[in-house]
Amino acid sequence: MDYLPIFLDLRARRCLIVGGGEVAARKTDLLLQAGADVHAVAPRLASAMQSLLDEGRIAYREGVFRESDLDGAQLVIAATDDRDVNARVAALADARGLPVNVVDDPALCRFIMPAIVDRSPVVAAISTGGVSPVLARLIRGRLEALIPAAFGRLAALAGEYRDRVKNRIVDANERRKFWERVLTGPTAELIYAGRDADARASLDAALDSGGKAGAQTGEVYLVGAGPGDPDMLTFRALRLMQQADVVVHDRLVSQRVLDLTRRDAERIYAGKERASHTLSQETINALLVRLAREGKRVLRLKGGDPFIFGRGGEEIETLADEGIPFQVVPGITAASGCAAYAGIPLTHRDHAHSCVFVTGHLKDGTVTLDWQSLVQPYQTIVIYMGLIGLPIICRELIGHGMPPDTPAALVEHGTTEKQRVFTATLEKLSETVAQAEVRAPTLIIIGGVVTLRDKLEWFESAAERAAGLDPHFLADASD
Ligand code: SAH
């Protein structure tokens, strides 16, 4: 280890900043957040430092650095753009045994400043030992995504209850388990939802029942996993995925998304393949109830958005009937994901002022939809589950007055590396699709907006460029 990570208490401690520019201002800002008494010295101040001075938040001596500026300081930062000045500050501070940081010059530093994720009182600090600040920032970005914004409030609550819990639950092992349950269970979720008073009540109740409450009933997270690309998960989805004890997932949830669930979580595959539903809807509903009753945190992971053709409503209706706590996390629905990745805006001032989502699945060998209401000018139609019914859908739409040359597209495996997009006129689409070996899931988009793809397509060509292939050389799947 090249550097020892420590956290300094700088409240009301005098810290010296040498320099008055933007960089000095950024460091000053951090010192002020830690409650330090900041003294700056510089021949002049740029606007950010000047504002701090005007607000009375820093002390300032106008002039070039001299050794006496170090008097009384407990920490020093050199942030001038003059390397000689910085080196002199560093040498003199070091001679006095003062910790000194020289911005962007690790060789002159006695301490370096990490990238931080601030969820005070929780603070995570990341350092690459000055080797790659950009890498540190990238790691920071990941942590920012993983640590909910409300984590600070959760930590503050834990701090507030610490002594009470200690007195109430004497056994250290029991106490640890209690805190684990509180910090990953419903109390934490209430804090994240901004319901601090309810969180307190839940913690009080858990304590009153001797630390046992919260252990009995689990919770169900109905989470939308998006259309396939894990990058499209929400922060909340990811957090709950890494917390759940059991994962009940559909066929549509991609392996790459599943890989992000907790490694040791139990996984239950719930279907559903067309015509061979692995588990019936009733069985799934009952399964969720049973698992939650066993005290488990159950992740019900669904492709896309759980409330769009996902039967999410039915599943939580059962949970509500049974009094099982649950929460719903929206996901990017196939329509949004496929449209974006195919370069087809769903609405557009020149082409579509409304957009309807329908399912095109077969019932008794045919597709029953309100065709008349679908055949409207300036409207985009998005059809889920329409691959098998595609010939019927196109025929019916034309039969109900939609122009046969209406632009149409079918997106296969949208947003994934396997994405293919087929475009044709409404009249020709099913023939075009029949010629390629197309596999579910696919999404159909019909309307003038499809023409925009010629100009707005970006995803497949980016993949081709990345693979070093000439996009014009490849047969275009959309022809
Ligand atoms: N709740 C899901 C939809 C479930 S219905 C959502 O909001 O997206 C299943 C249908 O979704 C599939 O038949 C297909 O029409 C569509 N679908 C889901 N993921 C898709 C993908 N990656 N590419 C194309 N279509 C997709």
Short mmCIF file of C-alpha atoms in Angstrom, two decimals, residues 9-197:
data_model
loop_
_atom_site.label_atom_id
_atom_site.label_comp_id
_atom_site.label_asym_id
_atom_site.label_seq_id
_atom_site.Cartn_x
_atom_site.Cartn_y
_atom_site.Cartn_z
CA ASP A 9 -11.17 15.86 11.60
CA LEU A 10 -10.46 19.40 10.40
CA ARG A 11 -13.26 21.23 12.16
CA ALA A 12 -12.07 24.75 13.05
CA ARG A 13 -8.51 23.77 12.17
CA ARG A 14 -6.47 26.24 10.22
CA CYS A 15 -5.67 25.06 6.71
CA LEU A 16 -3.54 26.98 4.24
CA ILE A 17 -4.33 27.17 0.55
CA VAL A 18 -1.64 28.65 -1.66
CA GLY A 19 -3.21 29.84 -4.91
CA GLY A 20 -6.35 31.68 -5.92
CA GLY A 21 -7.53 29.96 -9.10
CA GLU A 22 -10.22 27.43 -9.97
CA VAL A 23 -8.30 24.47 -8.62
CA ALA A 24 -7.67 26.24 -5.34
CA ALA A 25 -11.40 26.98 -5.16
CA ARG A 26 -12.31 23.31 -5.59
CA LYS A 27 -9.96 22.22 -2.82
CA THR A 28 -11.15 25.06 -0.63
CA ASP A 29 -14.70 23.95 -1.14
CA LEU A 30 -13.85 20.47 0.16
CA LEU A 31 -12.00 21.85 3.15
CA LEU A 32 -14.98 24.06 3.96
CA GLN A 33 -17.33 21.10 3.73
CA ALA A 34 -15.19 19.46 6.40
CA GLY A 35 -15.56 22.57 8.56
CA ALA A 36 -11.97 23.78 8.21
CA ASP A 37 -10.81 27.33 8.83
CA VAL A 38 -9.34 28.14 5.43
CA HIS A 39 -6.66 30.78 4.90
CA ALA A 40 -5.72 31.54 1.32
CA VAL A 41 -2.66 33.32 0.05
CA ALA A 42 -2.28 34.44 -3.57
CA PRO A 43 -1.39 37.61 -5.48
CA ARG A 44 -5.01 37.68 -6.73
CA LEU A 45 -8.20 35.65 -6.53
CA ALA A 46 -10.21 34.30 -9.44
CA SER A 47 -13.96 34.69 -9.23
CA ALA A 48 -14.80 31.47 -7.35
CA MET A 49 -12.32 32.23 -4.56
CA GLN A 50 -13.35 35.87 -4.55
CA SER A 51 -16.97 34.82 -3.94
CA LEU A 52 -15.93 32.67 -1.00
CA LEU A 53 -14.07 35.64 0.40
CA ASP A 54 -17.02 37.96 -0.17
CA GLU A 55 -19.28 35.50 1.63
CA GLY A 56 -16.90 35.59 4.57
CA ARG A 57 -16.15 31.91 4.32
CA ILE A 58 -12.35 32.17 3.98
CA ALA A 59 -9.55 34.42 5.23
CA TYR A 60 -7.19 35.88 2.64
CA ARG A 61 -3.76 37.48 2.45
CA GLU A 62 -2.97 39.15 -0.84
CA GLY A 63 0.61 38.55 -1.99
CA VAL A 64 3.07 35.83 -2.88
CA PHE A 65 3.62 32.90 -0.54
CA ARG A 66 6.08 33.39 2.30
CA GLU A 67 7.16 30.98 4.98
CA SER A 68 5.28 32.73 7.76
CA ASP A 69 2.00 31.79 6.00
CA LEU A 70 2.58 28.32 7.40
CA ASP A 71 2.42 29.56 10.99
CA GLY A 72 -0.48 27.98 12.82
CA ALA A 73 -1.55 25.87 9.84
CA GLN A 74 -2.26 22.18 10.38
CA LEU A 75 -2.62 21.21 6.75
CA VAL A 76 -1.35 22.78 3.54
CA ILE A 77 -2.45 22.63 -0.08
CA ALA A 78 -0.37 24.17 -2.84
CA ALA A 79 -2.51 24.91 -5.86
CA THR A 80 -0.62 27.51 -7.86
CA ASP A 81 0.32 27.04 -11.49
CA ASP A 82 3.96 27.74 -10.69
CA ARG A 83 5.87 24.54 -10.03
CA ASP A 84 8.71 26.33 -8.21
CA VAL A 85 6.31 27.98 -5.80
CA ASN A 86 4.53 24.67 -5.23
CA ALA A 87 7.84 22.92 -4.60
CA ARG A 88 8.90 25.58 -2.12
CA VAL A 89 5.61 25.33 -0.24
CA ALA A 90 5.95 21.57 -0.15
CA ALA A 91 9.56 21.66 1.11
CA LEU A 92 8.87 24.22 3.83
CA ALA A 93 5.68 22.50 4.99
CA ASP A 94 7.41 19.14 5.05
CA ALA A 95 10.29 20.58 7.07
CA ARG A 96 7.71 21.57 9.68
CA GLY A 97 6.11 18.16 9.62
CA LEU A 98 2.91 19.56 8.12
CA PRO A 99 0.93 17.33 5.78
CA VAL A 100 1.05 18.95 2.34
CA ASN A 101 -0.70 18.28 -0.93
CA VAL A 102 0.48 19.71 -4.22
CA VAL A 103 -2.25 19.58 -6.78
CA ASP A 104 -1.43 17.32 -9.74
CA ASP A 105 2.08 16.63 -8.50
CA PRO A 106 2.11 13.36 -6.52
CA ALA A 107 5.90 13.43 -6.16
CA LEU A 108 5.67 16.56 -4.01
CA CYS A 109 2.70 15.36 -1.92
CA ARG A 110 2.77 14.05 1.62
CA PHE A 111 -0.89 13.24 1.23
CA ILE A 112 -3.13 12.92 -1.77
CA MET A 113 -6.82 13.67 -2.03
CA PRO A 114 -9.07 10.80 -3.01
CA ALA A 115 -12.16 10.83 -5.20
CA ILE A 116 -15.07 10.76 -2.79
CA VAL A 117 -18.63 9.59 -2.64
CA ASP A 118 -20.29 11.73 -0.02
CA ARG A 119 -23.29 10.32 1.78
CA SER A 120 -22.36 11.97 5.03
CA PRO A 121 -21.90 10.62 7.60
CA VAL A 122 -20.91 7.83 5.20
CA VAL A 123 -17.99 8.82 3.00
CA ALA A 124 -16.23 6.49 0.58
CA ALA A 125 -12.78 7.54 -0.58
CA ILE A 126 -11.09 6.10 -3.66
CA SER A 127 -7.46 6.49 -4.55
CA THR A 128 -5.28 5.12 -7.27
CA GLY A 129 -2.22 6.44 -5.49
CA GLY A 130 -2.13 9.37 -7.90
CA VAL A 131 -1.52 7.04 -10.85
CA SER A 132 -4.83 7.59 -12.59
CA PRO A 133 -7.29 10.13 -11.23
CA VAL A 134 -9.60 9.37 -14.16
CA LEU A 135 -9.80 5.73 -13.12
CA ALA A 136 -10.56 6.81 -9.56
CA ARG A 137 -13.38 8.94 -10.91
CA LEU A 138 -14.74 6.02 -12.93
CA ILE A 139 -14.81 3.84 -9.84
CA ARG A 140 -16.44 6.68 -8.00
CA GLY A 141 -19.13 6.82 -10.68
CA ARG A 142 -19.90 3.16 -10.08
CA LEU A 143 -20.12 3.62 -6.35
CA GLU A 144 -22.33 6.66 -6.80
CA ALA A 145 -24.68 4.42 -8.73
CA LEU A 146 -24.60 1.67 -6.12
CA ILE A 147 -24.97 3.71 -2.97
CA PRO A 148 -28.44 5.22 -2.78
CA ALA A 149 -28.55 8.97 -2.35
CA ALA A 150 -30.46 8.48 0.90
CA PHE A 151 -27.69 6.37 2.43
CA GLY A 152 -26.56 9.27 4.55
CA ARG A 153 -29.99 9.52 6.17
CA LEU A 154 -29.97 5.80 6.79
CA ALA A 155 -26.57 6.02 8.47
CA ALA A 156 -27.74 8.97 10.56
CA LEU A 157 -30.73 6.93 11.72
CA ALA A 158 -28.45 4.04 12.65
CA GLY A 159 -26.29 6.47 14.62
CA GLU A 160 -29.32 7.79 16.45
CA TYR A 161 -30.46 4.31 17.51
CA ARG A 162 -27.05 2.84 18.16
CA ASP A 163 -27.07 3.10 21.95
CA ARG A 164 -30.68 2.02 22.30
CA VAL A 165 -30.06 -1.07 20.22
CA LYS A 166 -26.95 -1.83 22.20
CA ASN A 167 -28.84 -1.69 25.47
CA ARG A 168 -31.75 -3.69 24.17
CA ILE A 169 -29.93 -6.47 22.32
CA VAL A 170 -27.02 -7.45 24.48
CA ASP A 171 -25.62 -10.32 22.46
CA ALA A 172 -23.20 -8.89 19.90
CA ASN A 173 -23.98 -11.54 17.32
CA GLU A 174 -27.71 -10.99 17.62
CA ARG A 175 -27.12 -7.27 17.39
CA ARG A 176 -25.16 -7.62 14.18
CA LYS A 177 -27.95 -9.69 12.65
CA PHE A 178 -30.49 -7.13 13.78
CA TRP A 179 -28.61 -4.30 12.10
CA GLU A 180 -28.19 -6.35 8.94
CA ARG A 181 -31.92 -6.84 8.77
CA VAL A 182 -32.64 -3.18 9.46
CA LEU A 183 -30.12 -1.85 6.98
CA THR A 184 -31.20 -4.11 4.14
CA GLY A 185 -34.88 -4.53 4.94
CA PRO A 186 -38.09 -2.52 5.03
CA THR A 187 -36.70 0.16 7.38
CA ALA A 188 -34.00 1.02 4.87
CA GLU A 189 -36.48 0.95 2.02
CA LEU A 190 -38.70 3.42 3.88
CA ILE A 191 -35.75 5.79 4.24
CA TYR A 192 -34.98 5.49 0.52
CA ALA A 193 -38.62 6.28 -0.20
CA GLY A 194 -38.31 9.46 1.88
CA ARG A 195 -40.64 8.13 4.61
CA ASP A 196 -38.33 8.81 7.54
CA ALA A 197 -41.07 8.87 10.17
#
